[in-house]
């Protein structure tokens, strides 16, 4: 039986592409998003591809929603093998920090930092008792370099990198692994906010999928690593 | 001390020993609780803290935990002035439940969901009920509108998270399997580093009190359990190496001894329902030691403890706990019988 994979922010962009990709491969999927109608639509598409899917409307920056979502997945499939922490928001942009609204800053940090913390902590209960697990969190080049007008989004991704580095160190003696994926600049609704009227080519979310396959195939060697799509495609000769 | 009735009447619990606050909210780490150790062979009693387990246990000992996760099993209907405590799941939408308040055949819940009383449960006062009008998994509905069951000694509405062990990952317990609550992942990692083995199983704990001085009869209160193949292998390997099997909680004793009674040498995963009532005369086939909370005079858990300790030793231990201000219940201290 194929692994159980949980994907947050599954209704659009990379989250949706990952859901449909792993549905085709026969994974049992637990997906969530804040928009119920959209996540249910993705669920139907994934079921049409032959997957078993549990979809829940949930805001994963909210601890109660996280517990409800993960509990429903555990009760349905009995386990969680892989967690993809994909959900995040950009906030206002492009905008100088000097102009940035304080409440918006708090909202972006709260959403982008708390959600991978809550989802990872909650899923670890299953993974550590099973002695098996893989957690992939989405980061950004803006999580290592501060870019003008990317605002709280970049700051939040710095925090996500610190969070996952800390967890990777703490889990180094276990069979559960944590790693990061920097997906580069993708053609998504979020990128439209960050870079309106973008005049250079962008990757489509589907072009990221081989990198996720690569990480899953190399389980046992990925803890603490940071993968970026540009290096991956370059090594693959693309 | 020769019978349960006299044992039950041998002590009463003073109000200040009802733990009403989780250890981490008393200003400490969740694993910072006291541990009372009663040696099974000698009856010798010693005071420790839980973190001393790394020294009290030996390499090759196997500590078994129940990873069942507490569900928010209490629903309140303000419309009908009724409180429903789910007691046991029968199917996705059919449950046994304790209904407190007005006598109703249909209870109005949130989101247009109703609960229909279908008849009597496995023992009085339980009723068999069915959810109607759900638009989501019943567990999702419970998480939206339910609360953990809190008893009268709790005066703060602690969150559901307070009623979980750190390793709780199989949703289904009506009340927290609380003996494992004080374990942190840090302590579990330290135990492993000291070559003490750790394993997990699942037994969904049911309701422990029916109100009005009524307690469940374990014989009429079956509980579902599952022991993974790797845990069964670990049990047999620990025994073969001369290690001891130490149950964290009475639920673990019930699961492992039920397994032993049915399929002692079975190697795959084992899944069943048990109504095994372990008491003083019950021979223990696999479990060598028990780490448990401290139990009230009339609970059936206390009867199970008599399978581990002679009545005199058990009573002495409880008197010692009373005199030394050990705390009772799910947020309290723990007792190792080994």
Coordinates of N, CA, C and O in Angstrom, one line a residue, chain B residues 208-335:
Chain B
X208 N -14.8 6.8 32.1 CA -14.4 6.1 33.4 C -15.4 6.4 34.5 O -15.3 5.8 35.6
X209 N -16.4 7.2 34.2 CA -17.3 7.5 35.3 C -18.7 7.9 34.7 O -18.8 8.7 33.8
X210 N -19.7 7.4 35.3 CA -21.1 7.7 34.8 C -21.8 8.7 35.6 O -23.0 8.9 35.4
X211 N -21.2 9.4 36.5 CA -21.8 10.4 37.4 C -22.7 9.6 38.4 O -22.9 8.4 38.3
X212 N -23.1 10.3 39.5 CA -24.0 9.8 40.5 C -23.4 8.5 41.1 O -24.2 7.5 41.4
X213 N -22.1 8.5 41.4 CA -21.5 7.4 42.0 C -21.6 6.1 41.3 O -21.7 5.0 41.9
X214 N -21.7 6.2 39.9 CA -21.7 4.9 39.1 C -20.5 4.8 38.3 O -20.1 5.8 37.6
X215 N -19.8 3.7 38.3 CA -18.6 3.4 37.5 C -18.9 2.3 36.6 O -19.7 1.4 36.8
X216 N -18.2 2.3 35.4 CA -18.4 1.3 34.4 C -17.9 -0.1 35.0 O -16.9 -0.1 35.7
X217 N -18.6 -1.1 34.5 CA -18.1 -2.5 34.8 C -17.3 -2.9 33.6 O -17.9 -3.0 32.5
X218 N -16.0 -3.2 33.8 CA -15.2 -3.5 32.6 C -15.7 -4.7 31.8 O -15.5 -4.8 30.6
X219 N -16.4 -5.6 32.5 CA -17.0 -6.7 31.7 C -18.1 -6.3 30.7 O -18.3 -7.0 29.7
X220 N -18.7 -5.2 31.0 CA -19.7 -4.7 30.1 C -19.3 -3.5 29.3 O -20.1 -2.7 28.8
X221 N -18.0 -3.3 29.2 CA -17.5 -2.1 28.7 C -16.3 -2.4 27.7 O -15.1 -2.1 28.0
X222 N -16.6 -3.1 26.6 CA -15.5 -3.6 25.7 C -14.7 -2.4 25.1 O -15.3 -1.4 24.8
X223 N -13.4 -2.6 25.0 CA -12.6 -1.6 24.4 C -11.8 -2.1 23.2 O -11.3 -3.3 23.3
X224 N -11.7 -1.4 22.1 CA -11.0 -1.8 20.9 C -9.5 -1.6 21.1 O -9.1 -0.6 21.7
X225 N -8.6 -2.5 20.7 CA -7.2 -2.3 20.8 C -6.5 -2.9 19.6 O -7.0 -3.8 18.9
X226 N -5.3 -2.4 19.4 CA -4.4 -2.9 18.2 C -3.0 -2.9 18.7 O -2.5 -1.8 19.2
X227 N -2.3 -4.0 18.5 CA -0.9 -4.0 18.8 C -0.1 -4.3 17.5 O -0.3 -5.3 16.8
X228 N 0.7 -3.3 17.0 CA 1.4 -3.4 15.8 C 2.4 -4.6 15.8 O 2.9 -5.0 16.9
X229 N 2.7 -5.2 14.6 CA 3.6 -6.3 14.5 C 4.9 -6.0 15.1 O 5.5 -6.9 15.9
X230 N 5.4 -4.8 14.9 CA 6.8 -4.5 15.5 C 6.8 -4.5 17.0 O 7.8 -4.8 17.6
X231 N 5.6 -4.1 17.6 CA 5.5 -4.1 19.1 C 5.5 -5.5 19.6 O 6.1 -5.9 20.6
X232 N 4.7 -6.4 18.9 CA 4.6 -7.8 19.3 C 6.0 -8.4 19.2 O 6.5 -9.1 20.1
X233 N 6.7 -8.1 18.1 CA 8.1 -8.6 18.0 C 9.0 -8.1 19.1 O 9.7 -8.9 19.7
X234 N 8.8 -6.8 19.4 CA 9.6 -6.2 20.5 C 9.4 -6.9 21.9 O 10.3 -7.1 22.7
X235 N 8.1 -7.2 22.1 CA 7.7 -7.9 23.4 C 8.4 -9.3 23.4 O 9.1 -9.6 24.5
X236 N 8.3 -10.0 22.4 CA 9.0 -11.4 22.4 C 10.5 -11.3 22.5 O 11.1 -12.1 23.2
X237 N 11.1 -10.3 21.8 CA 12.5 -10.1 21.8 C 13.0 -9.7 23.2 O 14.0 -10.2 23.7
X238 N 12.2 -8.8 23.8 CA 12.6 -8.3 25.2 C 12.6 -9.5 26.2 O 13.5 -9.7 27.0
X239 N 11.5 -10.3 26.1 CA 11.4 -11.5 26.9 C 12.6 -12.4 26.7 O 13.2 -12.9 27.7
X240 N 12.9 -12.6 25.4 CA 14.0 -13.6 25.1 C 15.3 -13.1 25.7 O 16.2 -13.9 26.0
X241 N 15.5 -11.7 25.7 CA 16.8 -11.2 26.2 C 16.8 -11.0 27.7 O 17.8 -10.5 28.3
X242 N 15.7 -11.4 28.4 CA 15.6 -11.2 29.8 C 15.2 -9.8 30.3 O 15.3 -9.5 31.4
X243 N 14.7 -9.0 29.3 CA 14.2 -7.7 29.7 C 12.8 -7.8 30.3 O 12.1 -8.8 30.2
X244 N 12.4 -6.7 30.9 CA 11.0 -6.7 31.5 C 10.1 -5.9 30.7 O 10.4 -4.9 30.1
X245 N 8.8 -6.3 30.7 CA 7.8 -5.6 29.9 C 7.1 -4.7 30.9 O 6.4 -5.2 31.9
X246 N 7.2 -3.4 30.7 CA 6.6 -2.4 31.7 C 5.5 -1.6 30.9 O 5.8 -0.9 30.0
X247 N 4.3 -1.8 31.4 CA 3.2 -1.1 30.8 C 3.1 0.3 31.4 O 3.1 0.5 32.6
X248 N 2.9 1.3 30.5 CA 2.6 2.6 30.9 C 1.1 2.8 30.9 O 0.5 3.1 29.8
X249 N 0.5 2.5 32.0 CA -1.0 2.7 32.0 C -1.7 1.3 32.1 O -1.3 0.3 31.5
X250 N -2.9 1.4 32.7 CA -3.7 0.1 32.9 C -4.2 -0.3 31.5 O -4.4 -1.5 31.3
X251 N -4.4 0.7 30.6 CA -4.9 0.3 29.2 C -3.9 -0.6 28.5 O -4.3 -1.5 27.8
X252 N -2.6 -0.4 28.7 CA -1.6 -1.2 28.1 C -1.6 -2.6 28.7 O -1.5 -3.6 28.0
X253 N -1.8 -2.7 30.0 CA -1.9 -4.0 30.6 C -3.0 -4.8 30.0 O -2.9 -5.9 29.7
X254 N -4.2 -4.1 29.9 CA -5.4 -4.7 29.4 C -5.2 -5.2 28.0 O -5.5 -6.3 27.6
X255 N -4.5 -4.4 27.1 CA -4.3 -4.8 25.7 C -3.3 -6.0 25.7 O -3.6 -7.0 25.0
X256 N -2.2 -5.9 26.4 CA -1.1 -6.9 26.2 C -1.6 -8.2 26.8 O -1.4 -9.3 26.3
X257 N -2.3 -8.2 28.0 CA -2.7 -9.4 28.6 C -3.9 -10.0 27.8 O -4.1 -11.2 27.8
X258 N -4.7 -9.2 27.1 CA -5.8 -9.7 26.3 C -5.1 -10.4 25.1 O -5.6 -11.5 24.7
X259 N -4.1 -9.8 24.5 CA -3.3 -10.5 23.4 C -2.8 -11.8 23.9 O -2.9 -12.8 23.2
X260 N -2.1 -11.8 25.1 CA -1.5 -13.0 25.6 C -2.5 -14.1 25.8 O -2.2 -15.3 25.6
X261 N -3.7 -13.7 26.3 CA -4.7 -14.7 26.5 C -5.2 -15.4 25.2 O -5.6 -16.5 25.2
X262 N -5.2 -14.6 24.2 CA -5.7 -15.1 22.9 C -4.7 -15.7 22.0 O -4.9 -16.7 21.4
X263 N -3.6 -15.0 21.8 CA -2.6 -15.4 20.8 C -1.2 -15.1 21.4 O -0.5 -14.2 20.9
X264 N -0.8 -15.8 22.3 CA 0.5 -15.5 22.9 C 1.7 -15.4 22.0 O 2.6 -14.6 22.1
X265 N 1.7 -16.2 20.9 CA 2.9 -16.3 20.1 C 2.6 -15.7 18.7 O 3.5 -15.8 17.8
X266 N 1.5 -15.0 18.5 CA 1.2 -14.4 17.2 C 2.2 -13.4 16.9 O 2.6 -12.6 17.7
X267 N 2.7 -13.3 15.6 CA 3.8 -12.4 15.2 C 3.3 -11.2 14.5 O 3.9 -10.2 14.5
X268 N 2.2 -11.3 13.8 CA 1.7 -10.1 13.0 C 1.0 -9.1 13.9 O 1.0 -9.3 15.1
X269 N 0.4 -8.1 13.3 CA -0.3 -7.1 14.1 C -1.6 -7.8 14.7 O -2.1 -8.7 14.1
X270 N -2.0 -7.4 15.8 CA -3.1 -8.1 16.5 C -4.1 -7.0 16.9 O -3.8 -6.0 17.5
X271 N -5.4 -7.3 16.4 CA -6.4 -6.3 16.6 C -7.6 -7.0 17.1 O -8.0 -8.1 16.6
X272 N -8.2 -6.5 18.2 CA -9.4 -7.2 18.8 C -10.1 -6.2 19.7 O -9.8 -5.0 19.8
X273 N -11.2 -6.7 20.3 CA -11.9 -5.9 21.3 C -11.8 -6.8 22.6 O -11.9 -8.0 22.6
X274 N -11.6 -6.1 23.7 CA -11.5 -6.8 25.0 C -12.5 -6.4 26.0 O -12.8 -5.2 26.1
X275 N -12.9 -7.3 26.8 CA -13.7 -7.0 28.0 C -13.0 -7.7 29.2 O -13.6 -7.9 30.2
X276 N -11.7 -7.9 29.0 CA -10.9 -8.6 30.1 C -10.9 -7.7 31.4 O -10.6 -6.5 31.3
X277 N -11.3 -8.3 32.5 CA -11.3 -7.6 33.7 C -10.2 -8.1 34.6 O -10.3 -9.2 35.1
X278 N -9.1 -7.4 34.6 CA -7.9 -7.8 35.4 C -8.1 -7.5 36.8 O -8.3 -6.3 37.2
X279 N -7.9 -8.5 37.7 CA -8.0 -8.2 39.1 C -7.0 -9.1 39.9 O -6.2 -9.7 39.3
X280 N -7.2 -9.1 41.2 CA -6.1 -9.7 42.1 C -5.8 -11.1 41.6 O -4.6 -11.5 41.6
X281 N -6.8 -11.9 41.3 CA -6.5 -13.3 41.0 C -6.0 -13.5 39.5 O -5.7 -14.6 39.1
X282 N -6.1 -12.5 38.7 CA -5.7 -12.7 37.3 C -4.2 -12.9 37.1 O -3.4 -12.0 37.5
X283 N -3.8 -14.0 36.6 CA -2.4 -14.2 36.3 C -1.9 -13.3 35.2 O -2.5 -13.2 34.2
X284 N -0.7 -12.6 35.4 CA -0.2 -11.8 34.4 C 0.8 -12.6 33.5 O 1.7 -13.2 34.1
X285 N 0.5 -12.7 32.2 CA 1.3 -13.6 31.4 C 2.6 -12.9 30.8 O 3.6 -13.5 30.6
X286 N 2.4 -11.6 30.5 CA 3.5 -10.9 29.8 C 4.0 -9.7 30.5 O 5.2 -9.4 30.5
X287 N 3.1 -9.0 31.2 CA 3.5 -7.7 31.7 C 4.2 -7.9 33.1 O 3.7 -8.6 34.0
X288 N 5.4 -7.3 33.3 CA 6.2 -7.5 34.5 C 6.0 -6.3 35.4 O 6.3 -6.4 36.6
X289 N 5.7 -5.1 34.9 CA 5.6 -3.9 35.7 C 4.6 -2.9 35.2 O 4.3 -3.0 34.0
X290 N 4.2 -2.0 36.0 CA 3.2 -1.1 35.6 C 3.6 0.3 36.2 O 3.9 0.5 37.3
X291 N 3.5 1.3 35.2 CA 3.6 2.7 35.6 C 2.2 3.3 35.5 O 1.6 3.2 34.4
X292 N 1.6 3.7 36.5 CA 0.2 4.2 36.5 C 0.0 5.5 37.2 O 0.9 5.8 38.0
X293 N -1.1 6.1 37.0 CA -1.4 7.2 37.9 C -1.9 6.7 39.2 O -1.8 5.6 39.5
X294 N -2.4 7.7 40.0 CA -2.9 7.3 41.3 C -4.5 7.3 41.2 O -5.0 8.3 40.6
X295 N -5.1 6.3 41.7 CA -6.5 6.1 41.4 C -7.4 6.3 42.6 O -7.0 6.0 43.7
X296 N -8.6 6.7 42.3 CA -9.6 7.0 43.4 C -10.1 5.6 44.0 O -10.0 4.6 43.3
X297 N -10.6 5.7 45.2 CA -10.9 4.4 45.9 C -11.9 3.5 45.1 O -11.7 2.3 45.2
X298 N -12.8 4.0 44.4 CA -13.8 3.1 43.8 C -13.6 2.8 42.3 O -14.4 2.1 41.7
X299 N -12.4 3.3 41.7 CA -12.3 3.0 40.3 C -11.8 1.5 40.1 O -11.1 0.9 40.9
X300 N -12.2 1.0 38.9 CA -11.8 -0.4 38.6 C -10.3 -0.5 38.3 O -9.7 -1.6 38.4
X301 N -9.7 0.7 38.0 CA -8.2 0.6 37.8 C -7.5 0.1 39.1 O -6.5 -0.6 39.0
X302 N -8.0 0.5 40.2 CA -7.4 0.1 41.5 C -7.5 -1.5 41.6 O -6.5 -2.1 42.2
X303 N -8.5 -2.0 41.1 CA -8.7 -3.5 41.2 C -7.6 -4.1 40.3 O -6.9 -5.1 40.7
X304 N -7.3 -3.5 39.2 CA -6.2 -4.0 38.3 C -4.9 -4.0 39.0 O -4.0 -4.9 38.8
X305 N -4.6 -2.9 39.8 CA -3.4 -2.8 40.5 C -3.1 -3.9 41.4 O -2.0 -4.3 41.7
X306 N -4.2 -4.5 41.9 CA -4.0 -5.6 42.8 C -3.4 -6.9 42.2 O -3.0 -7.8 42.9
X307 N -3.4 -6.9 40.8 CA -2.7 -8.0 40.1 C -1.2 -7.8 40.2 O -0.4 -8.8 39.9
X308 N -0.8 -6.6 40.5 CA 0.7 -6.3 40.6 C 1.2 -6.3 42.0 O 2.4 -6.6 42.2
X309 N 0.4 -5.9 43.0 CA 0.9 -5.8 44.3 C -0.1 -6.4 45.3 O -1.3 -6.3 45.1
X310 N 0.5 -7.1 46.3 CA -0.4 -7.6 47.4 C -1.1 -6.4 48.0 O -0.6 -5.3 48.0
X311 N -2.3 -6.7 48.6 CA -3.1 -5.6 49.1 C -2.3 -4.8 50.2 O -2.4 -3.5 50.2
X312 N -1.6 -5.4 51.0 CA -0.8 -4.7 52.0 C 0.2 -3.7 51.4 O 0.3 -2.6 51.9
X313 N 0.9 -4.2 50.4 CA 1.9 -3.3 49.8 C 1.2 -2.2 49.0 O 1.7 -1.0 49.0
X314 N 0.1 -2.5 48.4 CA -0.7 -1.4 47.7 C -1.2 -0.4 48.6 O -1.1 0.8 48.4
X315 N -1.8 -0.9 49.7 CA -2.3 0.1 50.7 C -1.2 0.9 51.3 O -1.4 2.2 51.5
X316 N -0.1 0.3 51.6 CA 1.1 1.1 52.2 C 1.5 2.1 51.2 O 1.9 3.2 51.6
X317 N 1.5 1.8 49.9 CA 2.0 2.7 48.9 C 1.0 3.9 48.8 O 1.5 5.0 48.7
X318 N -0.2 3.6 48.9 CA -1.2 4.7 48.8 C -1.2 5.6 50.1 O -1.3 6.8 50.0
X319 N -1.0 5.0 51.2 CA -0.9 5.7 52.4 C 0.4 6.7 52.4 O 0.3 7.8 52.7
X320 N 1.5 6.1 51.8 CA 2.7 6.9 51.6 C 2.4 8.1 50.7 O 2.9 9.2 50.9
X321 N 1.7 7.8 49.6 CA 1.4 8.8 48.6 C 0.6 9.9 49.2 O 0.8 11.1 49.0
X322 N -0.4 9.5 50.1 CA -1.3 10.5 50.7 C -0.4 11.4 51.7 O -0.6 12.6 51.7
X323 N 0.4 10.7 52.5 CA 1.2 11.4 53.5 C 2.2 12.4 52.8 O 2.6 13.4 53.4
X324 N 2.7 12.0 51.6 CA 3.7 12.8 50.9 C 3.2 13.7 49.8 O 4.0 14.1 48.9
X325 N 1.9 13.9 49.9 CA 1.3 14.9 48.9 C 1.5 14.5 47.5 O 1.7 15.5 46.6
X326 N 1.4 13.3 47.1 CA 1.3 12.9 45.7 C 0.0 13.4 45.2 O -1.0 13.4 45.9
X327 N 0.0 13.8 43.9 CA -1.2 14.3 43.3 C -1.9 13.2 42.4 O -1.3 12.4 41.8
X328 N -3.2 13.2 42.5 CA -4.1 12.2 41.8 C -4.6 12.7 40.5 O -4.5 13.8 40.1
X329 N -5.1 11.7 39.7 CA -5.8 12.0 38.4 C -4.8 12.3 37.2 O -3.6 12.2 37.4
X330 N -5.4 12.7 36.1 CA -4.7 12.7 34.8 C -3.6 13.7 34.8 O -2.6 13.6 34.0
X331 N -3.6 14.8 35.6 CA -2.5 15.8 35.7 C -1.6 15.6 36.9 O -0.8 16.4 37.2
X332 N -1.7 14.4 37.5 CA -1.0 14.2 38.8 C 0.3 13.4 38.6 O 0.9 13.4 37.6
X333 N 0.7 12.8 39.7 CA 1.9 12.1 39.8 C 1.7 10.6 39.4 O 0.6 10.2 39.1
X334 N 2.8 9.9 39.4 CA 2.7 8.5 38.9 C 3.3 7.5 39.8 O 4.1 7.8 40.7
X335 N 3.0 6.2 39.6 CA 3.3 5.1 40.5 C 3.9 4.0 39.7 O 3.2 3.4 38.9

